[in-house]
PDB file of C-alpha atoms in Angstrom:
ATOM      1  CA  UNK A   1     -45.139 -40.701   6.056  1.00 89.00           C
ATOM      2  CA  UNK A   2     -44.701 -37.703   8.358  1.00 88.00           C
ATOM      3  CA  UNK A   3     -43.639 -39.810  11.166  1.00 91.00           C
ATOM      4  CA  UNK A   4     -41.125 -41.540   8.728  1.00 85.00           C
ATOM      5  CA  UNK A   5     -39.649 -38.000   7.863  1.00 88.00           C
ATOM      6  CA  UNK A   6     -39.411 -36.754  11.160  1.00 87.00           C
ATOM      7  CA  UNK A   7     -37.759 -39.818  12.440  1.00 84.00           C
ATOM      8  CA  UNK A   8     -35.167 -39.457   9.584  1.00 81.00           C
ATOM      9  CA  UNK A   9     -34.570 -35.875  10.528  1.00 84.00           C
ATOM     10  CA  UNK A  10     -33.968 -36.740  14.182  1.00 85.00           C
ATOM     11  CA  UNK A  11     -31.574 -39.418  13.071  1.00 78.00           C
ATOM     12  CA  UNK A  12     -29.748 -36.998  10.967  1.00 77.00           C
ATOM     13  CA  UNK A  13     -29.401 -34.511  13.618  1.00 76.00           C
ATOM     14  CA  UNK A  14     -28.138 -37.048  16.162  1.00 76.00           C
ATOM     15  CA  UNK A  15     -25.617 -38.247  13.630  1.00 69.00           C
ATOM     16  CA  UNK A  16     -24.443 -34.737  13.022  1.00 67.00           C
ATOM     17  CA  UNK A  17     -23.614 -34.067  16.504  1.00 68.00           C
ATOM     18  CA  UNK A  18     -21.973 -37.606  17.152  1.00 68.00           C
ATOM     19  CA  UNK A  19     -20.148 -37.623  13.960  1.00 68.00           C
ATOM     20  CA  UNK A  20     -19.751 -34.038  12.709  1.00 64.00           C
ATOM     21  CA  UNK A  21     -16.605 -34.890  10.790  1.00 60.00           C
ATOM     22  CA  UNK A  22     -18.383 -37.164   8.662  1.00 60.00           C
ATOM     23  CA  UNK A  23     -21.606 -35.368   8.245  1.00 57.00           C
ATOM     24  CA  UNK A  24     -20.735 -31.750   8.176  1.00 63.00           C
ATOM     25  CA  UNK A  25     -16.909 -31.237   7.418  1.00 65.00           C
ATOM     26  CA  UNK A  26     -16.565 -29.224   4.248  1.00 69.00           C
ATOM     27  CA  UNK A  27     -13.117 -30.918   3.600  1.00 70.00           C
ATOM     28  CA  UNK A  28     -10.037 -32.531   5.038  1.00 76.00           C
ATOM     29  CA  UNK A  29      -8.138 -30.606   7.859  1.00 79.00           C
ATOM     30  CA  UNK A  30      -4.683 -29.013   7.068  1.00 78.00           C
ATOM     31  CA  UNK A  31      -1.897 -31.297   7.889  1.00 79.00           C
ATOM     32  CA  UNK A  32      -0.934 -29.400  11.218  1.00 79.00           C
ATOM     33  CA  UNK A  33      -4.489 -30.139  12.645  1.00 83.00           C
ATOM     34  CA  UNK A  34      -4.814 -33.812  11.182  1.00 79.00           C
ATOM     35  CA  UNK A  35      -4.917 -35.359  14.676  1.00 82.00           C
ATOM     36  CA  UNK A  36      -8.152 -33.376  15.265  1.00 82.00           C
ATOM     37  CA  UNK A  37      -9.931 -34.964  12.325  1.00 78.00           C
ATOM     38  CA  UNK A  38     -12.523 -36.683  14.641  1.00 78.00           C
ATOM     39  CA  UNK A  39     -12.736 -33.789  17.263  1.00 82.00           C
ATOM     40  CA  UNK A  40     -14.708 -31.095  15.682  1.00 80.00           C
ATOM     41  CA  UNK A  41     -15.592 -29.460  18.947  1.00 81.00           C
ATOM     42  CA  UNK A  42     -11.700 -28.911  19.727  1.00 84.00           C
ATOM     43  CA  UNK A  43     -12.333 -25.779  17.514  1.00 84.00           C
ATOM     44  CA  UNK A  44     -16.029 -25.517  16.796  1.00 83.00           C
ATOM     45  CA  UNK A  45     -18.672 -24.306  19.429  1.00 81.00           C
ATOM     46  CA  UNK A  46     -22.103 -26.131  19.127  1.00 76.00           C
ATOM     47  CA  UNK A  47     -24.451 -24.238  16.750  1.00 74.00           C
ATOM     48  CA  UNK A  48     -21.916 -21.297  16.482  1.00 76.00           C
ATOM     49  CA  UNK A  49     -19.208 -22.662  14.330  1.00 75.00           C
ATOM     50  CA  UNK A  50     -15.447 -22.125  14.623  1.00 80.00           C
ATOM     51  CA  UNK A  51     -14.462 -19.953  17.785  1.00 82.00           C
ATOM     52  CA  UNK A  52     -11.238 -17.960  17.905  1.00 85.00           C
ATOM     53  CA  UNK A  53     -11.258 -18.584  21.786  1.00 85.00           C
ATOM     54  CA  UNK A  54     -10.551 -22.338  21.132  1.00 86.00           C
ATOM     55  CA  UNK A  55      -7.771 -21.460  18.791  1.00 87.00           C
ATOM     56  CA  UNK A  56      -5.961 -19.344  21.276  1.00 87.00           C
ATOM     57  CA  UNK A  57      -6.357 -22.287  23.728  1.00 85.00           C
ATOM     58  CA  UNK A  58      -3.407 -23.831  21.689  1.00 86.00           C
ATOM     59  CA  UNK A  59      -1.973 -21.042  19.859  1.00 87.00           C
ATOM     60  CA  UNK A  60      -0.872 -18.217  22.107  1.00 87.00           C
ATOM     61  CA  UNK A  61      -0.847 -14.844  20.228  1.00 85.00           C
ATOM     62  CA  UNK A  62       2.441 -14.071  21.729  1.00 85.00           C
ATOM     63  CA  UNK A  63       4.164 -17.221  20.359  1.00 87.00           C
ATOM     64  CA  UNK A  64       2.508 -17.179  16.849  1.00 86.00           C
ATOM     65  CA  UNK A  65       5.193 -16.935  14.243  1.00 83.00           C
ATOM     66  CA  UNK A  66       7.993 -17.598  16.815  1.00 84.00           C
ATOM     67  CA  UNK A  67       7.206 -20.938  18.671  1.00 86.00           C
ATOM     68  CA  UNK A  68       5.298 -24.035  17.840  1.00 83.00           C
ATOM     69  CA  UNK A  69       2.216 -25.183  20.104  1.00 82.00           C
ATOM     70  CA  UNK A  70       4.828 -27.234  21.958  1.00 81.00           C
ATOM     71  CA  UNK A  71       6.998 -24.340  22.626  1.00 83.00           C
ATOM     72  CA  UNK A  72       9.798 -25.180  20.384  1.00 86.00           C
ATOM     73  CA  UNK A  73      11.412 -22.526  17.909  1.00 86.00           C
ATOM     74  CA  UNK A  74      10.006 -22.582  14.351  1.00 82.00           C
ATOM     75  CA  UNK A  75      12.685 -23.927  12.013  1.00 79.00           C
ATOM     76  CA  UNK A  76      11.459 -21.733   9.228  1.00 75.00           C
ATOM     77  CA  UNK A  77       9.138 -18.726  10.096  1.00 71.00           C
ATOM     78  CA  UNK A  78       6.782 -17.667   7.267  1.00 66.00           C
ATOM     79  CA  UNK A  79       7.843 -13.944   7.726  1.00 66.00           C
ATOM     80  CA  UNK A  80      10.864 -12.393   9.223  1.00 65.00           C
ATOM     81  CA  UNK A  81       8.746 -10.478  11.615  1.00 69.00           C
ATOM     82  CA  UNK A  82       5.792 -11.897  13.627  1.00 76.00           C
ATOM     83  CA  UNK A  83       2.905  -9.706  13.010  1.00 83.00           C
ATOM     84  CA  UNK A  84       0.108 -11.629  14.980  1.00 85.00           C
ATOM     85  CA  UNK A  85       0.982  -9.619  18.114  1.00 85.00           C
ATOM     86  CA  UNK A  86       0.076  -6.543  16.199  1.00 84.00           C
ATOM     87  CA  UNK A  87      -3.704  -7.294  15.437  1.00 87.00           C
ATOM     88  CA  UNK A  88      -6.408  -5.092  16.856  1.00 85.00           C
ATOM     89  CA  UNK A  89      -8.250  -8.242  17.841  1.00 84.00           C
ATOM     90  CA  UNK A  90      -7.602 -11.942  18.213  1.00 83.00           C
ATOM     91  CA  UNK A  91     -10.161 -12.936  15.581  1.00 84.00           C
ATOM     92  CA  UNK A  92      -8.329 -15.953  14.052  1.00 85.00           C
ATOM     93  CA  UNK A  93     -11.131 -17.150  11.843  1.00 80.00           C
ATOM     94  CA  UNK A  94     -11.215 -13.842   9.986  1.00 79.00           C
ATOM     95  CA  UNK A  95      -8.173 -15.068   8.026  1.00 81.00           C
ATOM     96  CA  UNK A  96      -7.808 -18.758   8.722  1.00 79.00           C
ATOM     97  CA  UNK A  97      -9.832 -21.755   7.554  1.00 74.00           C
ATOM     98  CA  UNK A  98      -8.589 -25.162   8.567  1.00 75.00           C
ATOM     99  CA  UNK A  99     -10.466 -27.239   6.035  1.00 75.00           C
ATOM    100  CA  UNK A 100      -8.935 -27.718   2.600  1.00 67.00           C
ATOM    101  CA  UNK A 101     -12.458 -27.597   1.060  1.00 56.00           C
ATOM    102  CA  UNK A 102     -14.654 -24.791  -0.518  1.00 49.00           C
ATOM    103  CA  UNK A 103     -14.443 -22.700   2.573  1.00 46.00           C
ATOM    104  CA  UNK A 104     -10.620 -21.959   1.907  1.00 47.00           C
ATOM    105  CA  UNK A 105     -11.647 -20.140  -1.232  1.00 44.00           C
ATOM    106  CA  UNK A 106     -14.027 -17.657   0.422  1.00 49.00           C
ATOM    107  CA  UNK A 107     -12.896 -14.028   0.279  1.00 46.00           C
ATOM    108  CA  UNK A 108     -13.565 -13.530   3.999  1.00 48.00           C
ATOM    109  CA  UNK A 109     -10.675 -16.104   4.702  1.00 52.00           C
ATOM    110  CA  UNK A 110      -8.147 -13.599   3.316  1.00 66.00           C
ATOM    111  CA  UNK A 111      -5.874 -11.400   5.338  1.00 76.00           C
ATOM    112  CA  UNK A 112      -7.037  -7.742   5.579  1.00 80.00           C
ATOM    113  CA  UNK A 113      -4.582  -5.039   6.563  1.00 84.00           C
ATOM    114  CA  UNK A 114      -7.447  -3.355   8.413  1.00 82.00           C
ATOM    115  CA  UNK A 115      -6.824  -6.147  11.063  1.00 84.00           C
ATOM    116  CA  UNK A 116      -3.560  -4.436  12.029  1.00 86.00           C
ATOM    117  CA  UNK A 117      -3.012  -1.758  14.458  1.00 86.00           C
ATOM    118  CA  UNK A 118      -2.589   1.879  13.231  1.00 83.00           C
ATOM    119  CA  UNK A 119       1.037   2.166  14.194  1.00 81.00           C
ATOM    120  CA  UNK A 120       1.931  -1.092  12.267  1.00 83.00           C
ATOM    121  CA  UNK A 121       0.198  -0.206   8.976  1.00 82.00           C
ATOM    122  CA  UNK A 122       3.027   1.642   7.624  1.00 78.00           C
ATOM    123  CA  UNK A 123       5.718  -0.835   8.469  1.00 81.00           C
ATOM    124  CA  UNK A 124       5.393  -2.793   5.135  1.00 84.00           C
ATOM    125  CA  UNK A 125       8.923  -4.049   5.020  1.00 79.00           C
ATOM    126  CA  UNK A 126       8.744  -5.708   8.493  1.00 77.00           C
ATOM    127  CA  UNK A 127       6.666  -8.387   6.697  1.00 79.00           C
ATOM    128  CA  UNK A 128       7.098  -7.799   3.034  1.00 82.00           C
ATOM    129  CA  UNK A 129      10.382  -8.159   1.043  1.00 80.00           C
ATOM    130  CA  UNK A 130      11.029  -5.139  -0.858  1.00 79.00           C
ATOM    131  CA  UNK A 131      11.152  -5.587  -4.628  1.00 81.00           C
ATOM    132  CA  UNK A 132      14.513  -5.781  -6.329  1.00 78.00           C
ATOM    133  CA  UNK A 133      14.126  -3.833  -9.412  1.00 76.00           C
ATOM    134  CA  UNK A 134      16.141  -0.583 -10.189  1.00 72.00           C
ATOM    135  CA  UNK A 135      13.377   1.710  -9.194  1.00 74.00           C
ATOM    136  CA  UNK A 136      12.607   0.274  -5.682  1.00 80.00           C
ATOM    137  CA  UNK A 137      16.296  -0.140  -4.910  1.00 77.00           C
ATOM    138  CA  UNK A 138      16.283   3.644  -4.615  1.00 76.00           C
ATOM    139  CA  UNK A 139      13.466   3.597  -2.136  1.00 76.00           C
ATOM    140  CA  UNK A 140      13.353   2.748   1.504  1.00 75.00           C
ATOM    141  CA  UNK A 141       9.875   2.500   2.990  1.00 74.00           C
ATOM    142  CA  UNK A 142       7.137   4.918   2.362  1.00 76.00           C
ATOM    143  CA  UNK A 143       5.324   2.207   0.238  1.00 83.00           C
ATOM    144  CA  UNK A 144       1.915   3.694   0.867  1.00 79.00           C
ATOM    145  CA  UNK A 145       2.811   6.912  -1.040  1.00 77.00           C
ATOM    146  CA  UNK A 146       2.463   4.827  -4.384  1.00 82.00           C
ATOM    147  CA  UNK A 147       0.774   1.453  -3.331  1.00 84.00           C
ATOM    148  CA  UNK A 148      -2.666   0.822  -1.647  1.00 80.00           C
ATOM    149  CA  UNK A 149      -3.024  -2.064   0.933  1.00 80.00           C
ATOM    150  CA  UNK A 150      -5.688  -3.701  -1.082  1.00 78.00           C
ATOM    151  CA  UNK A 151      -3.370  -4.814  -3.854  1.00 77.00           C
ATOM    152  CA  UNK A 152       0.101  -4.365  -4.861  1.00 78.00           C
ATOM    153  CA  UNK A 153      -0.439  -3.764  -8.508  1.00 76.00           C
ATOM    154  CA  UNK A 154      -1.165  -1.426 -10.008  1.00 75.00           C
ATOM    155  CA  UNK A 155       0.531   1.424  -8.093  1.00 78.00           C
ATOM    156  CA  UNK A 156      -1.743   4.218  -7.411  1.00 74.00           C
ATOM    157  CA  UNK A 157       0.802   6.981  -8.105  1.00 76.00           C
ATOM    158  CA  UNK A 158       1.019   8.529 -11.572  1.00 79.00           C
ATOM    159  CA  UNK A 159       3.983  10.772 -11.870  1.00 83.00           C
ATOM    160  CA  UNK A 160       2.796  12.304 -15.206  1.00 82.00           C
ATOM    161  CA  UNK A 161      -0.097  13.977 -13.345  1.00 81.00           C
ATOM    162  CA  UNK A 162       2.605  16.236 -11.510  1.00 83.00           C
ATOM    163  CA  UNK A 163       5.541  16.101 -13.806  1.00 86.00           C
ATOM    164  CA  UNK A 164       6.548  14.210 -16.968  1.00 86.00           C
ATOM    165  CA  UNK A 165       9.712  12.569 -16.818  1.00 84.00           C
ATOM    166  CA  UNK A 166      10.769  13.176 -20.393  1.00 82.00           C
ATOM    167  CA  UNK A 167      14.142  13.792 -22.009  1.00 77.00           C
ATOM    168  CA  UNK A 168      16.735  14.700 -19.345  1.00 75.00           C
ATOM    169  CA  UNK A 169      14.361  14.282 -16.522  1.00 83.00           C
ATOM    170  CA  UNK A 170      14.248  10.555 -16.733  1.00 79.00           C
ATOM    171  CA  UNK A 171      16.663  10.366 -14.008  1.00 80.00           C
ATOM    172  CA  UNK A 172      16.844   8.582 -10.610  1.00 81.00           C
ATOM    173  CA  UNK A 173      14.245   9.292  -7.961  1.00 83.00           C
ATOM    174  CA  UNK A 174      16.917  10.475  -5.404  1.00 81.00           C
ATOM    175  CA  UNK A 175      17.912  13.244  -7.630  1.00 83.00           C
ATOM    176  CA  UNK A 176      14.879  15.203  -7.137  1.00 86.00           C
ATOM    177  CA  UNK A 177      13.565  13.559  -3.853  1.00 84.00           C
ATOM    178  CA  UNK A 178      16.028  13.644  -1.081  1.00 81.00           C
ATOM    179  CA  UNK A 179      16.171  12.021   2.241  1.00 81.00           C
ATOM    180  CA  UNK A 180      13.818   9.363   1.027  1.00 75.00           C
ATOM    181  CA  UNK A 181      10.810  11.927   1.257  1.00 77.00           C
ATOM    182  CA  UNK A 182       8.756  11.641  -1.715  1.00 77.00           C
ATOM    183  CA  UNK A 183       6.386  14.292  -0.577  1.00 77.00           C
ATOM    184  CA  UNK A 184       8.798  16.861  -1.464  1.00 83.00           C
ATOM    185  CA  UNK A 185      11.183  17.495  -4.268  1.00 87.00           C
ATOM    186  CA  UNK A 186      13.934  19.875  -5.475  1.00 86.00           C
ATOM    187  CA  UNK A 187      14.972  20.970  -8.860  1.00 85.00           C
ATOM    188  CA  UNK A 188      18.302  22.258  -7.608  1.00 80.00           C
ATOM    189  CA  UNK A 189      19.829  18.801  -7.909  1.00 73.00           C
ATOM    190  CA  UNK A 190      20.486  19.442 -11.492  1.00 75.00           C
ATOM    191  CA  UNK A 191      19.716  22.953 -12.696  1.00 68.00           C
ATOM    192  CA  UNK A 192      22.595  25.520 -12.236  1.00 67.00           C
ATOM    193  CA  UNK A 193      19.947  27.898 -10.901  1.00 74.00           C
ATOM    194  CA  UNK A 194      20.138  29.269  -7.292  1.00 79.00           C
ATOM    195  CA  UNK A 195      17.139  30.187  -5.350  1.00 82.00           C
ATOM    196  CA  UNK A 196      18.112  33.891  -5.331  1.00 84.00           C
ATOM    197  CA  UNK A 197      18.389  33.824  -9.231  1.00 84.00           C
ATOM    198  CA  UNK A 198      15.145  32.037  -9.635  1.00 83.00           C
ATOM    199  CA  UNK A 199      13.351  34.595  -7.407  1.00 85.00           C
ATOM    200  CA  UNK A 200      14.900  37.608  -9.372  1.00 86.00           C
ATOM    201  CA  UNK A 201      14.039  36.306 -12.678  1.00 84.00           C
ATOM    202  CA  UNK A 202      10.382  35.493 -11.889  1.00 85.00           C
ATOM    203  CA  UNK A 203       9.729  38.722 -10.098  1.00 87.00           C
ATOM    204  CA  UNK A 204      10.995  40.531 -13.105  1.00 86.00           C
ATOM    205  CA  UNK A 205       8.308  38.637 -15.143  1.00 82.00           C
ATOM    206  CA  UNK A 206       5.563  39.377 -12.501  1.00 84.00           C
ATOM    207  CA  UNK A 207       5.416  35.626 -11.442  1.00 83.00           C
ATOM    208  CA  UNK A 208       5.009  35.406  -7.687  1.00 80.00           C
ATOM    209  CA  UNK A 209       4.613  31.735  -7.284  1.00 79.00           C
ATOM    210  CA  UNK A 210       8.080  30.637  -7.987  1.00 80.00           C
ATOM    211  CA  UNK A 211       8.826  28.164  -5.129  1.00 81.00           C
ATOM    212  CA  UNK A 212       6.655  25.247  -6.263  1.00 82.00           C
ATOM    213  CA  UNK A 213       8.248  24.946  -9.827  1.00 85.00           C
ATOM    214  CA  UNK A 214       5.792  21.969 -10.945  1.00 84.00           C
ATOM    215  CA  UNK A 215       2.820  24.262 -10.438  1.00 83.00           C
ATOM    216  CA  UNK A 216       3.748  25.819 -13.722  1.00 84.00           C
ATOM    217  CA  UNK A 217       6.579  23.569 -15.275  1.00 85.00           C
ATOM    218  CA  UNK A 218       4.976  20.178 -15.893  1.00 83.00           C
ATOM    219  CA  UNK A 219       7.902  18.736 -18.325  1.00 83.00           C
ATOM    220  CA  UNK A 220      11.136  19.488 -19.930  1.00 79.00           C
ATOM    221  CA  UNK A 221       9.358  21.775 -22.505  1.00 78.00           C
ATOM    222  CA  UNK A 222      10.039  25.215 -21.313  1.00 70.00           C
ATOM    223  CA  UNK A 223       7.302  26.682 -23.681  1.00 72.00           C
ATOM    224  CA  UNK A 224       4.572  24.616 -22.035  1.00 71.00           C
ATOM    225  CA  UNK A 225       4.084  26.624 -18.912  1.00 73.00           C
ATOM    226  CA  UNK A 226       0.881  26.068 -16.981  1.00 68.00           C
ATOM    227  CA  UNK A 227      -0.604  28.031 -14.188  1.00 53.00           C
ATOM    228  CA  UNK A 228      -1.890  31.631 -13.695  1.00 42.00           C
ATOM    229  CA  UNK A 229       1.161  33.292 -12.732  1.00 42.00           C
ATOM    230  CA  UNK A 230       3.032  31.497 -15.320  1.00 41.00           C
ATOM    231  CA  UNK A 231       0.565  32.722 -18.147  1.00 45.00           C
ATOM    232  CA  UNK A 232       0.685  36.158 -17.138  1.00 45.00           C
ATOM    233  CA  UNK A 233       4.277  36.015 -16.922  1.00 43.00           C
ATOM    234  CA  UNK A 234       4.498  34.759 -20.445  1.00 49.00           C
ATOM    235  CA  UNK A 235       2.209  37.733 -21.771  1.00 50.00           C
ATOM    236  CA  UNK A 236       4.409  40.250 -19.816  1.00 48.00           C
ATOM    237  CA  UNK A 237       7.396  38.544 -21.399  1.00 47.00           C
ATOM    238  CA  UNK A 238       6.057  38.723 -25.069  1.00 52.00           C
ATOM    239  CA  UNK A 239       4.969  42.306 -24.359  1.00 49.00           C
ATOM    240  CA  UNK A 240       8.456  43.160 -23.333  1.00 45.00           C
ATOM    241  CA  UNK A 241      10.097  41.428 -26.005  1.00 46.00           C
ATOM    242  CA  UNK A 242       7.874  43.382 -28.582  1.00 48.00           C
ATOM    243  CA  UNK A 243       8.603  46.652 -27.003  1.00 44.00           C
ATOM    244  CA  UNK A 244      12.545  45.815 -27.234  1.00 42.00           C
ATOM    245  CA  UNK A 245      12.041  44.873 -30.821  1.00 42.00           C
ATOM    246  CA  UNK A 246      10.387  48.188 -31.801  1.00 42.00           C
ATOM    247  CA  UNK A 247      13.066  50.102 -30.193  1.00 40.00           C
ATOM    248  CA  UNK A 248      15.608  48.201 -32.058  1.00 39.00           C
ATOM    249  CA  UNK A 249      14.069  48.960 -35.238  1.00 43.00           C
ATOM    250  CA  UNK A 250      13.731  52.601 -34.450  1.00 43.00           C
ATOM    251  CA  UNK A 251      17.441  52.721 -33.817  1.00 40.00           C
TER     252      UNK A 251
END
């Protein structure tokens, strides 16, 4: 019995090397590699699996996304900007699986932005088409300020944590954020105040932190003022109103 089992294992091992496409293949090849259906070792190294160096033998990194393996221009490129030239390493199998079997659905076969060079990570619109909704039409670039590179939805930015867009403040982004810089803001796009007037009024109330408006003013409700200086300013304002009121009664 042991001899029979050993003989069967030897035969199976030989068949696996002679006909790997019949014995080991997880599924049919993609249409572009169909001519290699019986030549597993065109892409696989013995006992090591798929080898990126063999991919590069046919697919030159400098031509990926621009030319076919025969050197002809691509009739319909997948992206407007080829990005394979911006990868930190030529690890083809990190994203690609040529078999249409179960291997295609493994998480390791998905694109990871960490494979891109650091200087390329912020150039989202070079590969991705910008959304056409009313909000994103006001924005050009700076995608990473609201979105992560793990998934597009949901956005990681919550405007209400910094300022609630209620009542008259539910306006266009560019009203407060100028020059497409969403790390900074200005309140003088709408309000009639001037920096000099704001400084004078806040100093009179004992408020020193008047340059960063949203540190104290978090919504359109002027009575909901937060922050240490703002609270002290409210107390002083109430004390001053009380004093003026007593003087009026005395008069």
